[in-house]
mmCIF file of C-alpha atoms in Angstrom:
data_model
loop_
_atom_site.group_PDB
_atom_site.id
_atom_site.type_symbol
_atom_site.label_atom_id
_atom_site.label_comp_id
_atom_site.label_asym_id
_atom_site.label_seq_id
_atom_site.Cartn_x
_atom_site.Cartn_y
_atom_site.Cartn_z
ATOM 1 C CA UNK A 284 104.332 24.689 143.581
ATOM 2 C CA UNK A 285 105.194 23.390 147.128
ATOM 3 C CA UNK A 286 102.818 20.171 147.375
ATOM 4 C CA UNK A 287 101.169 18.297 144.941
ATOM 5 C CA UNK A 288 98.692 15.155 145.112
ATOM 6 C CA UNK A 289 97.880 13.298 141.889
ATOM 7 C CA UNK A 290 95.206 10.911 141.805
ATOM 8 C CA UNK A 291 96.061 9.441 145.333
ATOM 9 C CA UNK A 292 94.864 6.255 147.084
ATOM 10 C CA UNK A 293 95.392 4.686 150.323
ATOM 11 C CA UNK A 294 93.835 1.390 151.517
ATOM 12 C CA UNK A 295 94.633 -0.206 154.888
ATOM 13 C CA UNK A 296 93.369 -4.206 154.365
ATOM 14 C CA UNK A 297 90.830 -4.060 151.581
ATOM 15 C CA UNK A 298 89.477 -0.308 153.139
ATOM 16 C CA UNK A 299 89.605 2.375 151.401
ATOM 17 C CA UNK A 300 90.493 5.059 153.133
ATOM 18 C CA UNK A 301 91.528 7.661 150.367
ATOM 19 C CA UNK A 302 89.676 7.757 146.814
ATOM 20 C CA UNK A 303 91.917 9.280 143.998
ATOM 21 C CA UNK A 304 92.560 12.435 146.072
ATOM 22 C CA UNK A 305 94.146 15.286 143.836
ATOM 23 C CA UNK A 306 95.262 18.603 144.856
ATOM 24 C CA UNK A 307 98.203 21.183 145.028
ATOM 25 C CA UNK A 308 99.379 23.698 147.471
ATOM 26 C CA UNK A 309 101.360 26.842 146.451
ATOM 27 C CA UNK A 310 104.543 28.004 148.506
ATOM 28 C CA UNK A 311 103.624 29.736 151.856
ATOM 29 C CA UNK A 312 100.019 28.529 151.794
ATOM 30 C CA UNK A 313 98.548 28.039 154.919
ATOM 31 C CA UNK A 314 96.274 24.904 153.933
ATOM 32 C CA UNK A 315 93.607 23.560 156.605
ATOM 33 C CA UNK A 316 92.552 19.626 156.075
ATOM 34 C CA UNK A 317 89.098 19.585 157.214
ATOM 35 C CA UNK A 318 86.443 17.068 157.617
ATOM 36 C CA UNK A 319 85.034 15.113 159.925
ATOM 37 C CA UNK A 320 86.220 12.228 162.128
ATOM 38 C CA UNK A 321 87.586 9.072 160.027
ATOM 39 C CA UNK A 322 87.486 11.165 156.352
ATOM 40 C CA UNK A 323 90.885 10.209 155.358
ATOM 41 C CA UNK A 324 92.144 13.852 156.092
ATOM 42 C CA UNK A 325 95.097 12.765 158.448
ATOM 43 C CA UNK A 326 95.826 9.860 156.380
ATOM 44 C CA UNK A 327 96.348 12.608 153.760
ATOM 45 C CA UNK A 328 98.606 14.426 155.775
ATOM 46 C CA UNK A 329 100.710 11.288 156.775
ATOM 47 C CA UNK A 330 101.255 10.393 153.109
ATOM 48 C CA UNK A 331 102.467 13.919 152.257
ATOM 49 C CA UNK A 332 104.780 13.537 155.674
ATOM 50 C CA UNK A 333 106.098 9.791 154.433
ATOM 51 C CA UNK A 334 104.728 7.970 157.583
ATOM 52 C CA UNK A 335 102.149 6.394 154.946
ATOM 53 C CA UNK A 336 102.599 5.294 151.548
ATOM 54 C CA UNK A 337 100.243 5.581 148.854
ATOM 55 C CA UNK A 338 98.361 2.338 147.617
ATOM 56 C CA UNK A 339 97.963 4.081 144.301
ATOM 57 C CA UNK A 340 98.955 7.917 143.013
ATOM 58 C CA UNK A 341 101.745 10.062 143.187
ATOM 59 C CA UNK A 342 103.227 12.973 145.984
ATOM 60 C CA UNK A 343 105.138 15.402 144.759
ATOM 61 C CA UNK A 344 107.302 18.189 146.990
ATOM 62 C CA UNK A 345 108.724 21.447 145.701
ATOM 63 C CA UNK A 346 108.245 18.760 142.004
ATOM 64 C CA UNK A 347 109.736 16.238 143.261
ATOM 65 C CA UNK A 348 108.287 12.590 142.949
ATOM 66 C CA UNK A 349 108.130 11.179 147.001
ATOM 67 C CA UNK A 350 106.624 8.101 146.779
ATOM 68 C CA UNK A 351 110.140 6.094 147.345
ATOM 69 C CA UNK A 352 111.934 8.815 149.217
ATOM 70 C CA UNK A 353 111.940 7.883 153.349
ATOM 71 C CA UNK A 354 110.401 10.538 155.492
ATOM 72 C CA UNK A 355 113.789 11.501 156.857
ATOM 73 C CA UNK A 356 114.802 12.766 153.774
ATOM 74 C CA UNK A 357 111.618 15.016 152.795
ATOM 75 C CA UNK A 358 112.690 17.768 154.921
ATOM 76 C CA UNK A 359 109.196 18.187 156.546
ATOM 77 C CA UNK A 360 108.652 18.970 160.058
ATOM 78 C CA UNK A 361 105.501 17.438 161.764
ATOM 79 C CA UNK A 362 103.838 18.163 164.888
ATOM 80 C CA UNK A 363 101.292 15.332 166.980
ATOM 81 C CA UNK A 364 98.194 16.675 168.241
ATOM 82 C CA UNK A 365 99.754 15.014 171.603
ATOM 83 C CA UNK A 366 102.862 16.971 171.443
ATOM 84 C CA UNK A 367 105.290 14.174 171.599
ATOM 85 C CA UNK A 368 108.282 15.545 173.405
ATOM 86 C CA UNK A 369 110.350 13.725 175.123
ATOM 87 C CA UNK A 370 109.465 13.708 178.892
ATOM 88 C CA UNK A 371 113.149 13.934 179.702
ATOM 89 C CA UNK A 372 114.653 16.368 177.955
ATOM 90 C CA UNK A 373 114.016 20.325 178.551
ATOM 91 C CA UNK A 374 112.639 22.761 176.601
ATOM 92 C CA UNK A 375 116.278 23.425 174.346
ATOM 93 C CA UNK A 376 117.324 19.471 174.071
ATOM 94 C CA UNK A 377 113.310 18.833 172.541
ATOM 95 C CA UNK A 378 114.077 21.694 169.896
ATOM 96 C CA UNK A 379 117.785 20.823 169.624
ATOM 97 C CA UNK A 380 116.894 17.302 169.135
ATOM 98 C CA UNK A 381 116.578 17.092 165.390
ATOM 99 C CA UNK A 382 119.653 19.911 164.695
ATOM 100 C CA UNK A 383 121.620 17.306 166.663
ATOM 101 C CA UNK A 384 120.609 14.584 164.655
ATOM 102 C CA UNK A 385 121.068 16.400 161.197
ATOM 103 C CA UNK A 386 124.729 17.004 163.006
ATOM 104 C CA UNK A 387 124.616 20.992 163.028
ATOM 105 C CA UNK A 388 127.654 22.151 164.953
ATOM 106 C CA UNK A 389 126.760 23.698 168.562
ATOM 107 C CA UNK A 390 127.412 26.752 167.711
ATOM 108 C CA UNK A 391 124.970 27.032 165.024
ATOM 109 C CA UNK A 392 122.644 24.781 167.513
ATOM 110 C CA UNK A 393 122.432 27.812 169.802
ATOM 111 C CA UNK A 394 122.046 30.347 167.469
ATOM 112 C CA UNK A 395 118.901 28.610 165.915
ATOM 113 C CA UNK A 396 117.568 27.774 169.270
ATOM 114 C CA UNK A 397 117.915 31.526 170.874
ATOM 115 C CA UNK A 398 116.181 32.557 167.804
ATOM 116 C CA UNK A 399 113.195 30.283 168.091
ATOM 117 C CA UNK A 400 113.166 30.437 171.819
ATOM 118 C CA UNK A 401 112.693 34.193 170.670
ATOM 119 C CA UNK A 402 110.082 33.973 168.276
ATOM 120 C CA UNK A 403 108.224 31.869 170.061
ATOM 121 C CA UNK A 404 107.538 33.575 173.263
ATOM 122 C CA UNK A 405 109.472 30.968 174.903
ATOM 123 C CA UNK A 406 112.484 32.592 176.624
ATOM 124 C CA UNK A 407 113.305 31.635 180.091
ATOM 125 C CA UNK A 408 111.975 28.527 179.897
ATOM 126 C CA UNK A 409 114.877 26.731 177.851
ATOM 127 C CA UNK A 410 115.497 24.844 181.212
ATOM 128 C CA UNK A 411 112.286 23.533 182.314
ATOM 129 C CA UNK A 412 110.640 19.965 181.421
ATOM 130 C CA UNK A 413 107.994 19.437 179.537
ATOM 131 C CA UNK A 414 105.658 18.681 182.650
ATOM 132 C CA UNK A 415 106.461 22.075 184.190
ATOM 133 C CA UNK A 416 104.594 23.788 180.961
ATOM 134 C CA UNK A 417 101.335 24.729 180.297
ATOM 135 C CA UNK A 418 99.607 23.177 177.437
ATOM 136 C CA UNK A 419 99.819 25.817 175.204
ATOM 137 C CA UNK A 420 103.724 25.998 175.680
ATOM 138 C CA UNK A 421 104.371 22.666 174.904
ATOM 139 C CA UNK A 422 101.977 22.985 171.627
ATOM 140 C CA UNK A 423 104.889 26.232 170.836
ATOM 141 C CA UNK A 424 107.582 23.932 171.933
ATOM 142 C CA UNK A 425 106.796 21.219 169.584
ATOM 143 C CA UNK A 426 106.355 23.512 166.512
ATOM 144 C CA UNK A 427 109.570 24.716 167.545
ATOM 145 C CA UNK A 428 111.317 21.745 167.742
ATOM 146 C CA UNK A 429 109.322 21.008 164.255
ATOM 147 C CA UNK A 430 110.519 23.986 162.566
ATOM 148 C CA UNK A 431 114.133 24.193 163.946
ATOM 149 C CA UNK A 432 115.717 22.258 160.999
ATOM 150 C CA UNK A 433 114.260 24.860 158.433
ATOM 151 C CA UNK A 434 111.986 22.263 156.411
ATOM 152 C CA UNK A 435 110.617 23.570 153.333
ATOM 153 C CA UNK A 436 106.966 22.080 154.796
ATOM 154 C CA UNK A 437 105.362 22.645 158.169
ATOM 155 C CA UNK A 438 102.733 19.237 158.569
ATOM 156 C CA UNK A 439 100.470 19.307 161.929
ATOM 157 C CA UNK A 440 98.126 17.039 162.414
ATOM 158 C CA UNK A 441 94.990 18.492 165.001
ATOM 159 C CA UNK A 442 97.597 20.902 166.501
ATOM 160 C CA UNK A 443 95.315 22.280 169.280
ATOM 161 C CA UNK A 444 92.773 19.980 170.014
ATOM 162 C CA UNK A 445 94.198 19.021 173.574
ATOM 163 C CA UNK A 446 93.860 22.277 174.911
ATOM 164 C CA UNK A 447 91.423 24.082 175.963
ATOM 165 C CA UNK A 448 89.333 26.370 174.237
ATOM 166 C CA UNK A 449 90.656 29.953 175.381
ATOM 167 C CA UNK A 450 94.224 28.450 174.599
ATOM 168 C CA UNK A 451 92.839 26.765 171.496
ATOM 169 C CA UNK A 452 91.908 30.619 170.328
ATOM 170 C CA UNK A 453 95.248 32.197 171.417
ATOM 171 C CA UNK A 454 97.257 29.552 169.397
ATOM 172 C CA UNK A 455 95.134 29.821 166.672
ATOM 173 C CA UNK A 456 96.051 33.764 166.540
ATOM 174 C CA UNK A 457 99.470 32.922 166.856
ATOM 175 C CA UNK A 458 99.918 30.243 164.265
ATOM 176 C CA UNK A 459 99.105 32.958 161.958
ATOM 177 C CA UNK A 460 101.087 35.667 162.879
ATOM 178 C CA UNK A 461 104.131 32.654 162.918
ATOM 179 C CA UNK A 462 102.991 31.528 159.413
ATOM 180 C CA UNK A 463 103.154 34.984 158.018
ATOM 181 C CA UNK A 464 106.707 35.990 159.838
ATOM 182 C CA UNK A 465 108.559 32.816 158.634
ATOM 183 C CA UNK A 466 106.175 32.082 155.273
ATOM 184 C CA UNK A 467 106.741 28.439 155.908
ATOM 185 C CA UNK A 468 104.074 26.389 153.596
ATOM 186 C CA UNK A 469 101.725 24.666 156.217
ATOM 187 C CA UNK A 470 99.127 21.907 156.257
ATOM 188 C CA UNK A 471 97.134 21.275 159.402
ATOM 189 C CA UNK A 472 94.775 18.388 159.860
ATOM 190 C CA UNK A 473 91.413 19.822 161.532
ATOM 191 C CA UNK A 474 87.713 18.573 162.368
ATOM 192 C CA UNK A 475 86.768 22.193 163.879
ATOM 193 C CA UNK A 476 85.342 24.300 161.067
ATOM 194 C CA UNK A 477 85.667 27.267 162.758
ATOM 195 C CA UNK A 478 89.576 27.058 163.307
ATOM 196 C CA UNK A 479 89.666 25.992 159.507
ATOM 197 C CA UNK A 480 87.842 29.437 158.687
ATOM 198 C CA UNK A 481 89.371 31.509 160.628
ATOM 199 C CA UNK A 482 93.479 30.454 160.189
ATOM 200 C CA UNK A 483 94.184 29.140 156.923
ATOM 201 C CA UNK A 484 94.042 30.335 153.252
ATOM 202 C CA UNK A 485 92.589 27.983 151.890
ATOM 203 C CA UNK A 486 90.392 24.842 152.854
ATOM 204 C CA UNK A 487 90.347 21.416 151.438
ATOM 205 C CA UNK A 488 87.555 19.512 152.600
ATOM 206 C CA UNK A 489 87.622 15.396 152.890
ATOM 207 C CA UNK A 490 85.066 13.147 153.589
ATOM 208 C CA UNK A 491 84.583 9.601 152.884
ATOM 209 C CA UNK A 492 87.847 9.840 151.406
ATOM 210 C CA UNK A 493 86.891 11.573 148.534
ATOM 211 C CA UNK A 494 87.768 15.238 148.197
ATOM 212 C CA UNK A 495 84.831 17.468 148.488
ATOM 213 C CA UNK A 496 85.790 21.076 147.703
ATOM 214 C CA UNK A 497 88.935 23.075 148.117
ATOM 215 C CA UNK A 498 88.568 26.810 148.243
ATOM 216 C CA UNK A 499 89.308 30.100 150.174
ATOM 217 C CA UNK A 500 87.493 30.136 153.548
ATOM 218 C CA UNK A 501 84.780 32.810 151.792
ATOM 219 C CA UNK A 502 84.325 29.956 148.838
ATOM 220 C CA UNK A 503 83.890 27.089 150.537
ATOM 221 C CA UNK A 504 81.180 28.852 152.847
ATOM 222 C CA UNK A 505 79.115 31.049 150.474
ATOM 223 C CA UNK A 506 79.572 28.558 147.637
ATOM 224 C CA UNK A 507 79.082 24.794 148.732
ATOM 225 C CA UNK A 508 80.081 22.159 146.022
ATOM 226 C CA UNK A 509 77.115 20.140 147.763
ATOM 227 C CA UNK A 510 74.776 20.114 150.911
ATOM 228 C CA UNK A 511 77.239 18.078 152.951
ATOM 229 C CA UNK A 512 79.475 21.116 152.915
ATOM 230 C CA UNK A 513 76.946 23.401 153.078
ATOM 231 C CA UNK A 514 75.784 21.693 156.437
ATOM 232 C CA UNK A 515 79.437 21.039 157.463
ATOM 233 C CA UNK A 516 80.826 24.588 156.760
ATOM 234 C CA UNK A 517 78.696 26.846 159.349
ATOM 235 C CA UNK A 518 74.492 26.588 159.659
ATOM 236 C CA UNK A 519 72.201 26.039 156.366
ATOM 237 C CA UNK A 520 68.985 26.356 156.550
ATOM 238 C CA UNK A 521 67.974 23.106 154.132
ATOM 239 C CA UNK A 522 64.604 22.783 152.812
ATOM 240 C CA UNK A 523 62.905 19.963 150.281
ATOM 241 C CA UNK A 524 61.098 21.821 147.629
ATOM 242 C CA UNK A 525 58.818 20.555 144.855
ATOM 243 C CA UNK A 526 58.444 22.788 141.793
ATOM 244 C CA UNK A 527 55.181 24.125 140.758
ATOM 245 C CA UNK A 528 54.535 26.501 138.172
ATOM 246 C CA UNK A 529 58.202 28.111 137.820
ATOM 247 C CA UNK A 530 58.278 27.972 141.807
ATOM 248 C CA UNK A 531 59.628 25.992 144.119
ATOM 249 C CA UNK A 532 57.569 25.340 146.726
ATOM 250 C CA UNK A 533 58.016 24.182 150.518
ATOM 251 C CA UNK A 534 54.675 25.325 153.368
ATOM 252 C CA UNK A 535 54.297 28.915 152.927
ATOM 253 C CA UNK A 536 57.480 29.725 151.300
ATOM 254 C CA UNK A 537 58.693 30.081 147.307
ATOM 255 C CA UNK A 538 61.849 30.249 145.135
ATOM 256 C CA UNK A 539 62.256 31.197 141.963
ATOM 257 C CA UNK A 540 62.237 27.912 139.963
ATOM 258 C CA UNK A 541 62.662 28.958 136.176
ATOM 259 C CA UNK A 542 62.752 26.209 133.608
ATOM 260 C CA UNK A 543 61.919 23.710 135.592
ATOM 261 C CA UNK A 544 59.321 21.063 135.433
ATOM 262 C CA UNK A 545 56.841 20.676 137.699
ATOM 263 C CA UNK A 546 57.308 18.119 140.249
ATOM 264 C CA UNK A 547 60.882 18.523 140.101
ATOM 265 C CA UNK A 548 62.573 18.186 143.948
ATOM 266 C CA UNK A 549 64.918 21.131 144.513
ATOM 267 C CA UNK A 550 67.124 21.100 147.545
ATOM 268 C CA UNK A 551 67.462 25.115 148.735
ATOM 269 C CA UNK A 552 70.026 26.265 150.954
ATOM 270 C CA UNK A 553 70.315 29.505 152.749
ATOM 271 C CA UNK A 554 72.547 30.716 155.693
ATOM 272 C CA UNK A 555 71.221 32.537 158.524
ATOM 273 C CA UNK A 556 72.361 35.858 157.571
ATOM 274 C CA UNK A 557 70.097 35.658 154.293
ATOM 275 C CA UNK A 558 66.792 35.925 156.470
ATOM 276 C CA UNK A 559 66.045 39.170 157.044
ATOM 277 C CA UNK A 560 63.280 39.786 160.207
ATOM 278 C CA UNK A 561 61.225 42.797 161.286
ATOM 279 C CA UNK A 562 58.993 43.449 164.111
ATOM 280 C CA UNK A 563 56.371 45.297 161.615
ATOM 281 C CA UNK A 564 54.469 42.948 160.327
ATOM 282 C CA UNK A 565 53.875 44.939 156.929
ATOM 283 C CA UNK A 566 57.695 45.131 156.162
ATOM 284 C CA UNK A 567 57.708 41.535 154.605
ATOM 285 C CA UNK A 568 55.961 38.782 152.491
ATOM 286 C CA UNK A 569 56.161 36.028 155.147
ATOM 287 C CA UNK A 570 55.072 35.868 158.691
ATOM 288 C CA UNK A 571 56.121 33.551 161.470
ATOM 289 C CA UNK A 572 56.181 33.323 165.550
ATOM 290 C CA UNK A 573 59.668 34.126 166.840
ATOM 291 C CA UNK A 574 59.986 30.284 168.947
ATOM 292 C CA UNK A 575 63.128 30.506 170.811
ATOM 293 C CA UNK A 576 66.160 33.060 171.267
ATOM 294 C CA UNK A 577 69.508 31.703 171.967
ATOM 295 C CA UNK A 578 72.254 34.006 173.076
ATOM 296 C CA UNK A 579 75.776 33.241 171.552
ATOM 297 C CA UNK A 580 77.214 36.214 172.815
ATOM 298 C CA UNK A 581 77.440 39.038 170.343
ATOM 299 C CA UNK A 582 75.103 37.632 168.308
ATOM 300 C CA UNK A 583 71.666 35.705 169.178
ATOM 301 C CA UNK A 584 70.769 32.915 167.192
ATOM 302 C CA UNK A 585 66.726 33.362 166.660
ATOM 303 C CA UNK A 586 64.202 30.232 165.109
ATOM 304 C CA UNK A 587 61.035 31.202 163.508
ATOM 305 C CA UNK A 588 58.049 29.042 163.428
ATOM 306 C CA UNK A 589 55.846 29.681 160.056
ATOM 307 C CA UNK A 590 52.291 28.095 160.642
ATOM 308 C CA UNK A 591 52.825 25.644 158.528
ATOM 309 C CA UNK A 592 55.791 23.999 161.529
ATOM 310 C CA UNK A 593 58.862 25.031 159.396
ATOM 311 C CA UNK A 594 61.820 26.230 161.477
ATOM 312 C CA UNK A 595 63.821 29.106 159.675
ATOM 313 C CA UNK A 596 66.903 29.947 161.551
ATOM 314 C CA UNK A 597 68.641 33.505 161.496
ATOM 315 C CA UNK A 598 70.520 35.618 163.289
ATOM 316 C CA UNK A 599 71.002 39.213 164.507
ATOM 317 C CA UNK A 600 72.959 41.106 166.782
ATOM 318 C CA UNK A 601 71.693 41.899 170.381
ATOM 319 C CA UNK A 602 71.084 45.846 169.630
ATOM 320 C CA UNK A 603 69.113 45.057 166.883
ATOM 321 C CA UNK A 604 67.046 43.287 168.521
ATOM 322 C CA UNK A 605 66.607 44.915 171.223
ATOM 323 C CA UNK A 606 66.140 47.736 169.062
ATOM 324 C CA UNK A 607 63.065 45.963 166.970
ATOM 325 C CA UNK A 608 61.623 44.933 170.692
ATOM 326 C CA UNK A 609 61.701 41.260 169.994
ATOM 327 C CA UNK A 610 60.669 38.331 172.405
ATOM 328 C CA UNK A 611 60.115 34.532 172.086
ATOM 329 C CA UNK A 612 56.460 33.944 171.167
ATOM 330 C CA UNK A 613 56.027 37.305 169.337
ATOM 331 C CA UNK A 614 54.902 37.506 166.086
ATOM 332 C CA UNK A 615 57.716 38.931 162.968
ATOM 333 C CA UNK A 616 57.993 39.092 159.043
ATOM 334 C CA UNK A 617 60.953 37.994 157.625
ATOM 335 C CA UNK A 618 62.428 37.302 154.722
ATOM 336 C CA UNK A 619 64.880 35.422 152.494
ATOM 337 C CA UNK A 620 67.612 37.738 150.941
ATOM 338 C CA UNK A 621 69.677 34.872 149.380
ATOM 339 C CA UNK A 622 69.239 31.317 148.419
ATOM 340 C CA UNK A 623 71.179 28.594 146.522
ATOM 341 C CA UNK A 624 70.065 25.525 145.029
ATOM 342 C CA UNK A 625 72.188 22.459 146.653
ATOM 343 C CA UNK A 626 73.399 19.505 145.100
ATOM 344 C CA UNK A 627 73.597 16.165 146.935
ATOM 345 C CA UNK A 628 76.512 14.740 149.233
ATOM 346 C CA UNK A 629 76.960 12.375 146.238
ATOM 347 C CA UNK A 630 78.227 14.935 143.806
ATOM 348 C CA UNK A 631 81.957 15.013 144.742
ATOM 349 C CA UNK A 632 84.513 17.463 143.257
ATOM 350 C CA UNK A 633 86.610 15.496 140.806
ATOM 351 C CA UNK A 634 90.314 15.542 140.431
ATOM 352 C CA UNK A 635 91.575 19.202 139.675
ATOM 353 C CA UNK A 636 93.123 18.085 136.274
ATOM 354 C CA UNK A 637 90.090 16.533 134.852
ATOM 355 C CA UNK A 638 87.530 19.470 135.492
ATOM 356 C CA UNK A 639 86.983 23.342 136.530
ATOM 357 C CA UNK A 640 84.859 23.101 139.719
ATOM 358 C CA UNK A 641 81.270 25.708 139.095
ATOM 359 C CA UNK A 642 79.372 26.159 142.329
ATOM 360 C CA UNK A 643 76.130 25.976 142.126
ATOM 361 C CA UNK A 644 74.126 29.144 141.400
ATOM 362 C CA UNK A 645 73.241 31.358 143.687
ATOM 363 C CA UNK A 646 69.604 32.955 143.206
ATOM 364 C CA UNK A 647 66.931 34.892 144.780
ATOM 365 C CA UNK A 648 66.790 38.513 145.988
ATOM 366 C CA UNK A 649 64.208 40.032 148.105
ATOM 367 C CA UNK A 650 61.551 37.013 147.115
#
């Protein structure tokens, strides 16, 4: 085991801004912190890093206990979301900067930094200053410069979010093919759900500073531990159901609501891809007006309007519906393939050593 959090809490003047946070990382994962804006995720990441100590709980690194041991001598390497290299030195003094302070002999300095200049794409530009790169060349340069010591843990902390978005995707592809050449175990701190699903192995997912759900990117999307994360983690359709008669009812549309009382609420969930529309009108239960196409590229994102003024969302790809012959304002039957029953944004995922998380079930097919 690489990393390992037990039952950590940080508080800055009375605040709480971690709440008994426990997790562990195996060596080589590539682990995305997600959640959004003031969570406690990058307050995580400094207390793994040393930058931050813990008010309460313990850090552990490859099984060793960190709490007392100075961030110098963790052997992690951490990259800024601003960069932070140093305006006047070039491109081989930024990444030759910590060899030189860890007193590596120049020979072995060059070695390293020929091989990373290598690796990273960065050849050539050994001589140039930091101002004379693009953005996405510094972002290399100061992974580089992280990684040139050979720490046992790779910490960045919103590694692309000052570049712009074409970059953002580039780097993105690249940070994986790096992670799986050097197998380094990495943690990066990110607010952008999409990057977080696409890069890492697995996701943990902070908010409130309470951890919500850690999974695999397939987990944490198809089985929320709540309807924050469901709402967070890509679009959910959420309704408010009442249950009548074994069915849980919202306008036109019904679940399958076995074994429980009537009058019960029932929060259901469903993703887009779970609704399932046709142009005949016979080929499904429920009917609807097709309100508003929006195109998203490959894919068009579609909202139906059921007489009763609920909004369904789906989506499909533009052959298909060119194919079917749809258009805004045109009557469709649709329906819900897949649905899950959501628990609340209060019911947080406990500590991993005090319970096995169950996601909540998933039900319906073809109601």
């Amino acid at each position: 085991m690489s990393i390992e959090l037990r039952n950590v809490s940080k508080a800055f003047g009375g605040v709480s801004a971690v709440n008994n946070v426990s997790f562990s990382i195996q060596d080589g994962e590539l682990i995305a912190l997600l959640g959004p804006s003031g969570g406690g995720k990058t307050t995580v990441l400094r207390m793994i890093a040393g930058l931050e100590m813990p008010s309460s709980g313990d850090v552990f690194i490859r099984g060793q206990r960190m709490n007392d041991i100075s961030v110098q001598q963790r052997n992690i390497g951490f990259v800024f979301q601003n960069y932070a290299l140093f305006k006047n030195m070039t491109v081989f003094k930024n990444i030759a900067f910590g060899l030189k302070i860890k007193k590596w002999k120049r020979q072995e300095i060059q070695e390293r930094i020929t091989e990373l200049l290598e690796l990273f794409g960065l050849q050539g530009l050994e001589n140039r200053y930091p101002h004379q790169l693009s953005g996405g060349q510094r972002q290399r340069v100061a992974i580089a410069r992280a990684l040139a010591p050979k720490p046992s843990v790779l910490l960045l902390d919103e590694p692309f979010g000052a570049v712009d978005a074409k970059i953002r995707q580039e780097l993105r592809e690249w940070l994986v093919t790096l992670h799986h050449e050097l197998n380094v175990t990495t943690v990066f701190v990110t607010h952008d759900q999409e990057e977080a699903l696409e890069v890492s192995d697995r996701i943990v997912i902070i908010s409130g500073g309470r951890l919500v759900q850690i999974g695999t990117p397939r987990e944490v999307y198809d089985q929320p531990a709540n309807e924050f994360v469901a709402r967070f983690i890509g679009v959910m359709n959420v309704l408010e159901t009442e249950v009548r008669e074994g069915l849980a009812r919202v306008g036109e549309l019904e679940f399958p609501a076995p074994d429980q009382p009537n009058g019960q609420k029932m929060r259901i969930g469903f993703r887009p891809y779970a609704v399932q529309v046709s142009s005949d009108l016979t080929a499904f239960r429920y009917h609807a007006v097709l309100r508003r196409t929006f195109f998203l590229g490959v894919l068009l994102r579609l909202e139906l309007e059921l007489p009763s003024g609920l909004i369904v969302r789906t989506r499909m790809t533009k052959e298909e519906y060119s194919v079917q012959g749809l258009e805004d304002g045109k009557e469709v039957s649709f329906q819900i393939r897949q649905f899950r029953v959501l628990a609340t944004e209060t019911a947080t995922l406990l500590p991993e050593s005090d319970v096995e998380y169950q996601p909540p079930p998933v039900l319906g097919e073809n109601i």
